[in-house]
Coordinates of C-alpha atoms in Angstrom, one line a residue:
Chain P
M157 CA 79.6 101.1 122.9
L158 CA 81.2 103.9 121.0
E159 CA 82.5 105.4 124.2
L160 CA 85.0 102.5 124.4
A161 CA 86.8 104.0 121.3
I162 CA 87.5 107.3 123.0
K163 CA 88.8 106.0 126.3
G164 CA 92.3 104.8 125.7
T165 CA 95.9 104.8 126.7
K166 CA 98.5 107.4 125.6
R167 CA 99.9 104.9 123.1
Y168 CA 96.4 104.4 121.6
Y169 CA 96.0 108.2 121.3
G170 CA 99.5 108.5 119.8
W171 CA 98.7 105.9 117.2
M172 CA 95.4 107.5 116.3
T173 CA 97.0 110.9 116.0
F174 CA 99.6 109.5 113.7
L175 CA 97.0 108.0 111.5
L176 CA 95.0 111.3 111.5
A177 CA 98.2 113.1 110.3
V178 CA 98.6 110.6 107.4
I179 CA 94.9 111.0 106.6
G180 CA 95.3 114.8 106.6
A181 CA 98.3 114.7 104.3
G182 CA 96.4 112.3 101.9
F183 CA 93.4 114.6 102.0
L184 CA 95.5 117.7 101.1
L185 CA 96.9 115.8 98.1
Y186 CA 93.4 114.7 97.2
L187 CA 92.3 118.4 97.2
W188 CA 95.1 119.0 94.7
Q189 CA 93.9 116.1 92.6
L190 CA 90.3 117.4 92.8
D191 CA 91.6 120.8 91.5
F192 CA 93.9 119.7 88.8
G193 CA 92.3 116.4 87.7
L194 CA 93.6 112.8 87.7
G195 CA 96.6 114.1 85.7
I196 CA 98.6 114.3 88.9
T197 CA 98.6 110.4 88.8
G198 CA 100.7 108.2 86.5
M199 CA 97.6 107.0 84.7
S200 CA 97.2 107.6 81.0
R201 CA 95.1 106.9 78.0
D202 CA 96.6 103.4 77.9
A203 CA 96.7 102.6 81.6
S204 CA 93.4 104.1 82.4
W205 CA 93.3 102.4 85.9
G206 CA 96.2 102.4 88.3
F207 CA 97.2 102.2 91.9
Y208 CA 93.7 103.2 93.3
I209 CA 91.8 100.5 91.5
A210 CA 94.6 98.0 92.3
N211 CA 94.4 98.7 96.0
F212 CA 90.6 98.6 95.8
T213 CA 90.8 95.1 94.3
F214 CA 93.2 93.9 96.9
L215 CA 91.1 95.3 99.8
V216 CA 87.9 93.7 98.5
G217 CA 89.8 90.5 99.1
V218 CA 90.7 91.4 102.6
A219 CA 87.1 92.3 103.3
A220 CA 85.9 88.9 101.9
G221 CA 88.6 87.2 103.9
G222 CA 86.7 88.1 107.1
V223 CA 84.2 85.4 106.2
M224 CA 86.8 82.7 107.0
V225 CA 86.2 83.2 110.7
V226 CA 82.4 83.7 110.3
L227 CA 81.8 80.6 108.2
P228 CA 83.4 77.9 110.5
Y229 CA 81.7 79.3 113.6
Y230 CA 78.2 79.7 112.3
L231 CA 78.0 76.9 109.7
H232 CA 80.2 74.3 111.3
D233 CA 79.6 75.3 114.9
Y234 CA 83.4 75.6 115.4
K235 CA 83.1 77.1 118.9
A236 CA 86.7 78.3 119.1
F237 CA 86.1 81.0 116.5
G238 CA 83.3 82.5 118.5
K239 CA 85.9 84.6 120.2
V240 CA 87.2 86.1 117.0
T241 CA 84.2 86.4 114.6
I242 CA 83.8 90.0 115.7
L243 CA 87.3 90.7 114.6
G244 CA 86.6 89.3 111.1
E245 CA 83.4 91.3 110.8
F246 CA 85.0 94.5 111.9
L247 CA 88.0 93.9 109.5
A248 CA 85.4 93.6 106.8
I249 CA 83.8 96.9 107.7
A250 CA 87.1 98.8 107.6
S251 CA 88.2 97.2 104.4
V252 CA 84.9 97.8 102.5
I253 CA 85.1 101.5 103.6
M254 CA 88.6 101.7 102.2
C255 CA 87.4 100.0 98.9
M256 CA 84.6 102.6 98.5
T257 CA 87.0 105.5 99.2
F258 CA 89.5 104.1 96.6
I259 CA 86.7 104.1 94.1
I260 CA 85.7 107.6 94.9
V261 CA 89.3 109.0 94.7
D262 CA 89.6 107.2 91.3
L263 CA 86.6 109.0 89.8
G264 CA 87.1 111.8 87.4
Q265 CA 83.9 113.5 88.5
P266 CA 83.3 112.3 92.1
M267 CA 80.4 114.7 92.7
R268 CA 78.5 112.8 90.1
I269 CA 78.8 109.5 91.9
F270 CA 75.1 109.3 92.6
N271 CA 74.4 109.0 88.9
V272 CA 75.1 105.3 89.5
F273 CA 71.9 105.2 91.6
L274 CA 70.0 107.8 89.7
Y275 CA 70.5 105.9 86.4
P276 CA 70.9 102.3 87.6
T277 CA 72.3 100.2 84.8
P278 CA 71.9 96.4 85.5
N279 CA 74.1 95.5 82.6
S280 CA 77.1 97.2 84.1
V281 CA 79.2 95.2 86.5
L282 CA 80.2 98.3 88.3
F283 CA 76.6 98.9 89.2
W284 CA 76.5 95.4 90.8
D285 CA 79.8 96.0 92.5
T286 CA 78.4 99.1 94.3
V287 CA 75.3 97.0 95.2
V288 CA 77.3 94.1 96.7
L289 CA 79.9 96.3 98.4
S290 CA 77.3 98.5 100.2
G291 CA 75.2 95.5 101.0
Y292 CA 78.2 93.8 102.6
L293 CA 79.1 96.9 104.6
L294 CA 75.6 97.1 105.9
L295 CA 75.4 93.4 106.8
N296 CA 78.6 93.5 108.7
I297 CA 77.7 96.7 110.6
V298 CA 74.3 95.3 111.6
I299 CA 75.6 91.8 112.5
G300 CA 78.9 92.9 114.2
W301 CA 77.3 95.6 116.2
N302 CA 74.3 93.6 117.5
V303 CA 76.3 90.5 118.3
L304 CA 78.9 92.5 120.2
E305 CA 76.2 94.4 122.1
A306 CA 74.5 91.2 123.0
E307 CA 77.8 89.8 124.3
R308 CA 78.3 92.9 126.4
N309 CA 74.9 92.5 127.9
N310 CA 75.5 88.8 128.6
V311 CA 72.5 87.7 126.4
H312 CA 72.2 85.6 123.2
Y313 CA 72.0 87.8 120.1
Q314 CA 68.5 88.4 118.7
Q315 CA 67.0 85.6 116.6
W316 CA 66.3 87.9 113.6
L317 CA 70.1 88.3 113.1
K318 CA 70.5 84.6 112.1
P319 CA 69.2 84.9 108.5
F320 CA 71.5 88.0 108.0
I321 CA 74.5 86.1 109.4
Y322 CA 73.8 83.2 107.0
L323 CA 73.3 85.7 104.1
S324 CA 76.6 87.4 104.9
I325 CA 78.5 84.2 104.0
P326 CA 77.6 83.9 100.3
W327 CA 77.6 87.6 100.2
A328 CA 81.3 87.7 101.1
I329 CA 82.0 85.4 98.1
S330 CA 79.9 87.6 95.9
I331 CA 81.9 90.8 96.6
H332 CA 85.1 89.4 95.2
T333 CA 83.4 87.5 92.4
V334 CA 81.7 90.6 91.1
T335 CA 85.0 92.5 91.5
A336 CA 86.7 89.9 89.3
Y337 CA 83.9 90.2 86.8
L338 CA 84.8 93.8 86.4
Y339 CA 87.9 92.7 84.6
C340 CA 87.3 89.2 83.3
G341 CA 84.4 90.1 81.1
L342 CA 86.2 92.5 78.9
P343 CA 87.0 91.5 75.3
G344 CA 90.4 92.4 74.1
R345 CA 92.1 92.3 77.6
G346 CA 93.9 89.0 77.3
F347 CA 95.4 89.1 80.8
W348 CA 92.1 89.2 82.6
L349 CA 90.0 87.2 80.1
T350 CA 90.1 84.0 82.1
A351 CA 87.4 82.2 84.0
I352 CA 89.8 81.5 86.8
L353 CA 90.1 85.2 87.7
A354 CA 87.3 85.1 90.3
P355 CA 88.6 81.9 92.0
R356 CA 92.1 83.3 91.9
F357 CA 90.9 86.5 93.6
L358 CA 89.1 84.5 96.2
S359 CA 92.0 82.3 97.0
S360 CA 94.3 85.2 97.5
A361 CA 91.6 86.9 99.5
F362 CA 91.3 83.9 101.9
A363 CA 95.1 84.0 102.3
S364 CA 95.6 87.8 102.8
G365 CA 92.5 88.5 104.9
P366 CA 93.1 85.8 107.6
A367 CA 96.9 86.6 107.5
L368 CA 96.1 90.2 108.5
L369 CA 93.7 88.8 111.2
I370 CA 96.4 86.7 112.7
L371 CA 98.7 89.7 112.9
M372 CA 95.9 91.7 114.5
C373 CA 95.3 88.9 117.0
L374 CA 99.0 88.8 117.9
I375 CA 99.0 92.6 118.4
I376 CA 95.8 92.5 120.5
R377 CA 97.3 89.9 122.8
R378 CA 100.2 92.2 123.3
V379 CA 98.4 95.5 123.9
S380 CA 95.4 94.2 125.9
T381 CA 94.4 91.6 128.4
F382 CA 92.2 89.9 125.9
D383 CA 93.8 86.8 124.3
P384 CA 92.2 85.7 121.0
G385 CA 93.7 82.3 121.8
R386 CA 96.4 80.0 120.5
E387 CA 93.9 77.5 119.0
Q388 CA 92.2 80.3 117.1
I389 CA 95.4 81.6 115.6
Q390 CA 96.5 78.1 114.6
S391 CA 93.2 77.4 112.9
L392 CA 93.5 80.7 111.0
A393 CA 97.0 79.8 110.1
K394 CA 95.8 76.5 108.5
I395 CA 93.2 78.4 106.5
V396 CA 96.0 80.8 105.3
A397 CA 98.2 77.8 104.4
Y398 CA 95.5 76.1 102.2
A399 CA 94.5 79.4 100.6
I400 CA 98.0 80.5 99.7
C401 CA 98.7 77.0 98.2
V402 CA 95.5 77.2 96.1
N403 CA 96.4 80.7 95.0
V404 CA 99.8 79.7 93.7
F405 CA 98.2 76.6 92.1
F406 CA 95.6 78.8 90.3
F407 CA 98.4 81.1 89.1
L408 CA 100.3 78.1 87.7
C409 CA 97.2 76.9 85.9
E410 CA 97.0 80.3 84.3
V411 CA 100.7 80.2 83.4
F412 CA 100.2 76.8 81.8
V413 CA 97.2 77.8 79.7
V414 CA 98.9 81.0 78.5
F415 CA 102.3 79.6 77.7
Y416 CA 101.3 76.2 76.3
S417 CA 98.7 77.8 74.0
Q418 CA 101.2 80.4 73.0
I419 CA 98.5 82.9 72.1
P420 CA 100.3 86.3 72.0
E421 CA 97.3 88.2 73.2
H422 CA 97.4 86.4 76.5
M423 CA 101.2 85.7 76.7
D424 CA 102.5 89.2 76.2
H425 CA 101.1 90.5 79.5
F426 CA 102.8 87.8 81.5
K427 CA 106.0 88.4 79.5
Y428 CA 105.8 92.1 80.3
L429 CA 105.3 91.4 84.0
F430 CA 107.9 88.7 84.5
V431 CA 110.6 89.3 82.0
G432 CA 109.8 92.7 80.4
L433 CA 108.5 93.5 76.9
H434 CA 110.1 95.8 74.3
G435 CA 112.7 96.9 76.8
K436 CA 110.1 97.9 79.4
G437 CA 110.0 96.0 82.7
A438 CA 109.6 98.1 85.8
Y439 CA 107.4 95.4 87.4
V440 CA 109.8 92.4 86.8
P441 CA 111.6 92.5 90.2
W442 CA 108.3 93.1 92.0
M443 CA 106.5 90.2 90.3
W444 CA 109.4 87.8 91.1
A445 CA 109.4 89.1 94.7
S446 CA 105.7 88.4 94.9
L447 CA 106.1 84.9 93.7
I448 CA 109.1 84.2 96.0
L449 CA 107.2 85.7 99.0
M450 CA 104.2 83.5 98.3
V451 CA 106.4 80.4 98.1
I452 CA 108.1 81.3 101.4
G453 CA 104.7 81.8 102.8
I454 CA 103.7 78.3 101.7
L455 CA 106.8 76.7 103.2
L456 CA 106.4 78.5 106.6
T457 CA 102.6 77.9 107.0
V458 CA 102.4 74.3 105.6
N459 CA 105.3 73.0 107.7
P460 CA 103.8 72.4 111.2
I461 CA 107.0 73.2 113.0
T462 CA 107.2 76.7 111.7
R463 CA 103.5 77.3 111.8
K464 CA 103.2 76.4 115.4
N465 CA 105.9 78.9 116.3
E466 CA 104.0 82.1 116.6
G467 CA 107.0 84.3 115.9
V468 CA 107.7 82.5 112.7
L469 CA 104.0 82.5 111.9
A470 CA 103.9 86.3 112.2
V471 CA 106.7 86.6 109.7
A472 CA 104.9 84.2 107.4
C473 CA 101.7 86.3 107.6
V474 CA 103.6 89.5 106.8
V475 CA 105.3 87.7 103.8
I476 CA 102.0 86.4 102.5
F477 CA 100.2 89.8 102.9
F478 CA 102.9 91.6 100.9
G479 CA 103.2 88.8 98.4
T480 CA 99.5 88.8 97.6
W481 CA 99.4 92.6 97.7
I482 CA 102.1 92.9 95.0
D483 CA 100.3 90.2 92.9
K484 CA 96.9 91.9 93.1
G485 CA 97.6 95.4 94.2
L486 CA 100.4 96.1 91.8
G487 CA 100.7 93.6 88.9
M488 CA 97.1 92.7 88.3
I489 CA 95.9 96.1 87.0
S490 CA 99.0 97.5 85.3
G491 CA 99.8 94.1 83.8
G492 CA 96.3 94.0 82.2
F493 CA 96.8 97.4 80.5
T494 CA 100.3 96.7 79.2
P495 CA 100.7 96.2 76.3
N496 CA 97.6 98.2 75.3
P497 CA 95.0 96.9 72.9
L498 CA 97.1 98.2 70.0
H499 CA 100.2 96.4 71.3
H500 CA 102.0 99.5 72.3
V501 CA 104.0 99.2 75.5
N502 CA 103.4 102.3 77.5
E503 CA 104.3 101.6 81.1
Y504 CA 102.3 102.8 84.1
I505 CA 104.3 104.0 87.1
P506 CA 102.3 105.5 90.0
T507 CA 103.4 109.1 91.0
L508 CA 104.2 110.3 94.5
P509 CA 101.0 112.3 95.0
E510 CA 99.1 109.2 93.9
I511 CA 100.9 107.0 96.4
G512 CA 100.3 109.7 99.1
I513 CA 96.6 109.7 98.5
A514 CA 96.5 105.9 98.6
L515 CA 98.4 105.9 101.9
G516 CA 95.8 108.4 103.2
V517 CA 93.1 106.0 102.4
W518 CA 95.0 103.1 104.0
A519 CA 95.5 105.2 107.1
M520 CA 91.8 106.0 107.2
G521 CA 91.0 102.3 107.0
F522 CA 93.4 101.5 109.9
F523 CA 91.9 104.4 111.9
I524 CA 88.5 102.8 111.6
L525 CA 89.9 99.4 112.2
T526 CA 91.7 100.4 115.3
A527 CA 88.7 102.2 116.7
L528 CA 86.4 99.1 116.0
F529 CA 89.0 96.6 117.4
K530 CA 89.3 98.9 120.5
I531 CA 85.6 98.6 121.0
A532 CA 85.5 94.9 120.5
V533 CA 88.5 94.2 122.8
G534 CA 87.0 96.6 125.4
V535 CA 83.8 94.6 125.4
K536 CA 85.7 91.3 125.7
E537 CA 87.8 92.7 128.6
E538 CA 84.6 93.9 130.4
V539 CA 82.8 90.6 130.0
R540 CA 85.8 88.7 131.3
A541 CA 86.2 91.0 134.3
Chain B
M334 CA 62.9 108.7 125.9
D335 CA 65.7 106.7 124.4
S336 CA 63.4 104.2 122.8
I337 CA 61.3 106.9 121.2
R338 CA 64.3 108.5 119.8
R339 CA 65.4 105.2 118.4
R340 CA 62.0 104.6 116.8
V341 CA 62.0 108.0 115.2
L342 CA 65.5 107.5 113.8
Q343 CA 64.4 104.0 112.5
L344 CA 61.4 105.5 110.7
L345 CA 63.5 108.3 109.3
G346 CA 66.0 105.8 108.0
L347 CA 63.3 103.6 106.4
S348 CA 61.6 106.6 104.7
A349 CA 64.9 107.8 103.3
L350 CA 65.5 104.3 102.0
G351 CA 62.1 104.2 100.4
L352 CA 62.6 107.6 98.8
T353 CA 66.0 106.8 97.3
S354 CA 65.1 103.4 96.0
K355 CA 62.6 104.7 93.5
P356 CA 65.0 105.0 90.5
I357 CA 66.3 101.5 91.2
R358 CA 62.7 100.1 91.1
D359 CA 62.1 102.1 87.9
A360 CA 65.2 100.6 86.3
F361 CA 63.9 97.1 86.8
A362 CA 60.3 98.0 85.7
Q363 CA 61.2 99.7 82.5
E364 CA 58.9 97.9 80.2
E365 CA 55.9 99.7 81.7
E366 CA 57.5 103.0 81.0
Q367 CA 56.5 104.9 77.9
V368 CA 58.6 107.3 75.9
K369 CA 57.5 110.7 77.1
Y370 CA 60.0 112.9 75.2
Q371 CA 61.1 112.9 71.7
T372 CA 63.7 114.9 69.8
K373 CA 62.4 116.0 66.4
K374 CA 64.7 115.4 63.5
G375 CA 66.0 118.4 61.5
E376 CA 64.6 118.8 58.0
N377 CA 67.9 118.1 56.3
A378 CA 69.1 115.5 58.8
L379 CA 70.8 112.4 57.3
T380 CA 69.4 109.2 58.7
A381 CA 70.4 105.5 58.7
Q382 CA 69.7 102.3 60.5
Q383 CA 73.3 101.9 61.3
W384 CA 76.0 104.3 60.1
A385 CA 79.1 102.7 58.8
M386 CA 82.4 103.9 57.2
V387 CA 84.6 102.4 54.5
I388 CA 88.2 103.5 54.5
D389 CA 90.1 102.9 51.2
T390 CA 93.6 102.5 52.8
R391 CA 95.1 102.2 49.3
A392 CA 94.6 105.9 48.7
F393 CA 96.8 106.9 51.6
E394 CA 100.6 106.7 51.2
S395 CA 102.0 108.5 54.2
E396 CA 100.8 110.0 57.5
G397 CA 100.9 113.4 55.8
D398 CA 97.9 112.2 53.7
L399 CA 95.9 111.6 56.8
E400 CA 96.7 114.9 58.5
P401 CA 94.0 117.0 56.9
L402 CA 91.3 114.5 58.0
I403 CA 92.6 114.4 61.6
E404 CA 93.0 118.2 61.7
A405 CA 89.4 118.7 60.4
C406 CA 88.0 116.4 63.1
H407 CA 90.1 117.6 66.0
K408 CA 89.5 121.3 65.1
I409 CA 85.7 121.2 65.0
H410 CA 85.4 119.0 68.0
N411 CA 87.6 121.1 70.2
V412 CA 90.1 118.3 70.8
P413 CA 93.0 119.8 72.9
Q414 CA 96.7 119.5 72.0
L415 CA 98.3 118.3 75.2
R416 CA 102.1 117.9 75.3
N417 CA 102.2 115.3 78.1
K418 CA 101.7 111.9 76.4
N419 CA 99.8 110.6 79.5
H420 CA 97.2 113.2 79.1
E421 CA 96.8 112.8 75.3
I422 CA 93.3 113.1 73.8
K423 CA 92.6 111.9 70.3
W424 CA 89.5 110.9 68.4
I425 CA 91.1 109.8 65.1
W426 CA 94.8 109.1 64.5
P427 CA 97.2 107.1 62.3
E428 CA 98.6 103.6 63.3
H429 CA 100.8 101.0 61.7
Y430 CA 99.1 97.9 60.2
H431 CA 100.4 95.7 63.0
N432 CA 99.0 98.1 65.7
A433 CA 95.7 98.6 64.0
F434 CA 95.3 94.9 63.3
P435 CA 97.4 93.1 65.9
L436 CA 95.6 89.8 65.4
K437 CA 96.2 89.9 61.6
A438 CA 99.9 91.0 61.6
G439 CA 102.2 88.5 60.1
R440 CA 106.0 88.7 60.2
F441 CA 106.2 88.8 56.5
L442 CA 103.9 91.3 54.9
S443 CA 103.4 93.3 51.7
E444 CA 105.9 96.1 52.0
E445 CA 103.4 98.6 50.8
V446 CA 100.9 97.6 53.4
E447 CA 103.5 97.6 56.1
H448 CA 104.4 101.2 55.4
R449 CA 100.9 102.4 54.7
P450 CA 99.2 104.5 57.5
F451 CA 96.0 103.2 58.9
L452 CA 93.4 105.6 60.2
V453 CA 91.8 104.4 63.4
L454 CA 88.8 105.8 65.3
C455 CA 85.8 104.6 67.3
N456 CA 84.2 101.7 65.5
H457 CA 80.7 102.5 66.6
C458 CA 80.3 98.7 67.2
E459 CA 77.0 97.0 66.7
N460 CA 77.6 95.2 69.9
P461 CA 79.6 97.7 71.9
S462 CA 81.4 96.4 75.0
C463 CA 81.9 100.0 76.3
V464 CA 78.1 100.6 76.4
R465 CA 77.7 97.3 78.3
A466 CA 80.3 98.5 80.9
C467 CA 79.1 102.1 81.6
P468 CA 77.4 102.2 85.0
T469 CA 75.4 105.4 84.3
K470 CA 74.4 105.0 80.6
A471 CA 76.6 108.1 79.9
T472 CA 77.8 106.2 76.9
F473 CA 75.0 104.6 74.9
K474 CA 74.1 103.3 71.5
R475 CA 71.6 105.6 69.8
E476 CA 68.8 103.4 68.6
S477 CA 67.8 105.6 65.7
D478 CA 71.2 105.3 63.8
G479 CA 73.5 103.0 65.8
I480 CA 76.0 105.8 66.7
V481 CA 77.8 105.1 70.1
L482 CA 77.5 108.5 71.8
M483 CA 78.7 110.1 75.1
D484 CA 76.8 112.3 77.5
F485 CA 79.7 114.4 78.9
H486 CA 77.4 115.7 81.6
R487 CA 76.5 112.3 83.0
C488 CA 79.9 110.6 82.8
I489 CA 81.3 110.1 86.3
G490 CA 84.8 109.4 84.9
C491 CA 85.1 105.8 86.2
R492 CA 86.9 104.9 82.9
F493 CA 85.3 101.4 82.8
C494 CA 84.5 102.1 79.1
M495 CA 88.2 102.6 78.4
A496 CA 89.0 99.3 79.9
A497 CA 86.2 97.7 78.0
C498 CA 87.1 99.1 74.5
P499 CA 89.3 96.7 72.6
F500 CA 90.3 99.4 70.2
G501 CA 91.8 102.1 72.5
A502 CA 89.3 104.5 71.0
R503 CA 88.6 106.5 74.2
S504 CA 90.4 109.3 75.9
F505 CA 90.1 110.7 79.3
N506 CA 90.4 114.4 80.4
F507 CA 93.2 114.0 82.9
R508 CA 93.1 117.8 83.3
D509 CA 91.1 120.8 82.2
P510 CA 91.4 120.7 78.4
R511 CA 90.2 124.2 77.6
P512 CA 93.5 126.0 77.8
F513 CA 94.9 123.6 75.2
I514 CA 92.4 124.2 72.5
R515 CA 94.0 126.3 69.8
E516 CA 90.8 127.8 68.4
T517 CA 87.5 127.0 70.1
N518 CA 84.6 126.1 67.9
K519 CA 81.5 127.6 69.5
Q520 CA 79.3 125.2 67.6
F521 CA 80.5 122.2 69.6
P522 CA 80.8 121.8 73.4
T523 CA 84.2 121.8 75.1
R524 CA 84.7 119.2 77.8
M525 CA 85.7 119.5 81.4
K526 CA 88.3 117.6 83.3
G527 CA 87.4 114.1 84.6
V528 CA 85.2 112.9 81.7
V529 CA 85.8 110.4 78.9
E530 CA 85.4 111.4 75.2
K531 CA 85.8 109.8 71.7
C532 CA 84.7 110.1 68.1
N533 CA 80.9 110.6 67.7
F534 CA 80.7 109.9 63.9
C535 CA 79.9 113.7 63.7
A536 CA 76.4 113.2 65.0
E537 CA 76.1 117.0 65.2
R538 CA 76.9 117.3 61.5
L539 CA 74.6 114.5 60.4
A540 CA 71.8 116.2 62.2
V541 CA 72.1 119.2 59.8
G542 CA 72.6 117.2 56.7
Q543 CA 76.4 117.2 56.5
M544 CA 78.8 114.3 56.2
P545 CA 81.3 113.6 58.9
A546 CA 84.3 116.1 58.9
C547 CA 86.9 113.4 58.1
V548 CA 84.8 112.0 55.3
E549 CA 84.4 115.5 53.8
A550 CA 88.1 116.2 54.1
S551 CA 89.1 112.9 52.6
E552 CA 87.9 113.8 49.1
G553 CA 86.3 110.4 48.4
K554 CA 88.8 108.2 50.1
L555 CA 86.4 107.7 53.1
T556 CA 82.8 106.6 52.4
F557 CA 80.0 106.9 54.9
G558 CA 76.5 105.4 54.7
D559 CA 73.9 103.1 55.9
L560 CA 75.1 99.5 56.5
Y561 CA 71.6 98.2 56.3
D562 CA 70.6 99.8 53.0
P563 CA 71.7 97.4 50.3
E564 CA 71.8 100.3 47.8
S565 CA 74.1 102.5 49.9
E566 CA 77.5 103.4 48.8
V567 CA 79.2 101.7 51.7
R568 CA 77.4 98.4 50.9
E569 CA 78.4 98.8 47.3
L570 CA 82.1 99.1 48.3
I571 CA 81.9 96.2 50.7
R572 CA 80.3 94.1 48.0
T573 CA 82.9 94.8 45.4
N574 CA 86.1 95.0 47.5
Y575 CA 87.7 92.7 50.1
T576 CA 87.4 94.5 53.4
I577 CA 88.7 93.8 56.9
R578 CA 87.6 95.1 60.3
R579 CA 89.6 95.5 63.5
K580 CA 89.5 92.6 65.9
Q581 CA 86.4 91.1 64.3
A582 CA 86.9 87.9 66.3
L583 CA 85.9 89.7 69.5
G584 CA 82.3 89.9 68.4
T585 CA 81.7 93.6 68.9
D586 CA 80.9 94.0 65.2
P587 CA 82.8 97.2 64.3
C588 CA 81.2 99.4 61.7
V589 CA 84.4 100.8 60.2
Y590 CA 85.6 98.7 57.2
Y591 CA 89.0 98.8 55.7
I592 CA 89.9 98.1 52.0
V593 CA 93.5 96.9 52.1

């Protein structure tokens, strides 16, 4: 089926060349980082993780979000989603590959990465994170590829795939749970030390992942003869609506606990993010923007009149995607590190080379995503014709 | 033809998987393993069940009093002097009371304590959260004497330990540190970019019968000894003085005690 990815229109080639150029630029910047060290980023002794890990965290969510089309189809026999499950699985593949790349570019000694497998350490959450992420990647490649191939040959997929499909559903939950455990099990980091972190991560995942899928469906309908379907898009939109509501609710639960208890260790991080602390507050406009975007997202997706209008729905999805990205991809990590454990406020601001490398990784993900979606859509068109 | 090629590829894949999964199986079957290698102790080596330090903060009036201790440590351990604050590396340094003990800082405080400098370093916790976090065992708690050590050659630079440490004791080499070492001590390794480092309670000095450099330079203001020896000097000090530890409530059990 790979041949479908190399036969395309001029527009397809143009888009892929553009992505390749961004990947190339990011790669050059990465070579610089490899040579100099992580000192070209804005990270420091106090903010020891930054933009890379934040984007990694967000993309684990997008990957897990793919399960929102798989689950209703395979567990509840919701037939309409049969048309789009492959898109969810392929989105998961591209996202997990981005996640892994973000981890690698964040390592100080990337050539030693296999030490994680040479000296496996079950008490480290990072060890489990590599296990669940690579497992999820493998599951989605095996399932997605075989189901699509079966569809192309007009046969039912092989029976041995069934257990793997069922396994992939709890596995999707696990990748984001384990990723949250990276943060929420650390003593002395008041911002993350909360049992609601994993549920919060999942709710934002189930909003951002399906929101991106809706946008992809709308694009696919425009550029190909395959229509993912109005019912499918509307069902996805309802999932997004519930998930974004739950996400904001969980956030408010956190705000209540933190501000009613008045424990400074937990409160100071929220203060830093939303009103600034000790005169430092680079994230204040971003965090309020995130909150406002998520609320607009709720209004547009919950209200049936706006949800049913696909143009407005597209805007709502963009709004939700960016709102959750700021929340998780910007505030979640730097907010946890500021103030530092000694209550010094040393702000973390990503540098341009750092952002460039991150853009390169995103471009790589979209390159893979475009190629995979091209294959999937190609098969769908073939089968229909 | 096609199916044979597929079969061969499948077999190759399976065998590769089988070969690479060995260390993982080993990790889960460790109880069967026996200790094959042992490092012999030096004749003069100082030993303890759990090394601990008592800092008599009353003896230090200004940051200047701490400088010789910090200098002694950073010099013998090849700690670089980096000008960019983001790249800073430090093993032992002075802090204000409300930064060293943020959970214990009141608004109204003894003036003397408020202006006194507090020496902070790795606490060599009895229950270290950094060791729990490390995915490669590059940082580990040495069973023989409880020191939390780093293997600079195994560290992959993921910095999970830095997030896990509630004391900010760890530094990361954001760039090659070697050009920034004033005088290289050949007795101790320099580090490369991309690895984490921190205080090692002078494990290399204990091994040859010397006290940690900061303790030696402190002229009796710092005391070092075995926490589990009731006769030790540190236990005597803890018995006869009121001591506090940093963020004790977090349950990591720091082994650095402060007499205030």
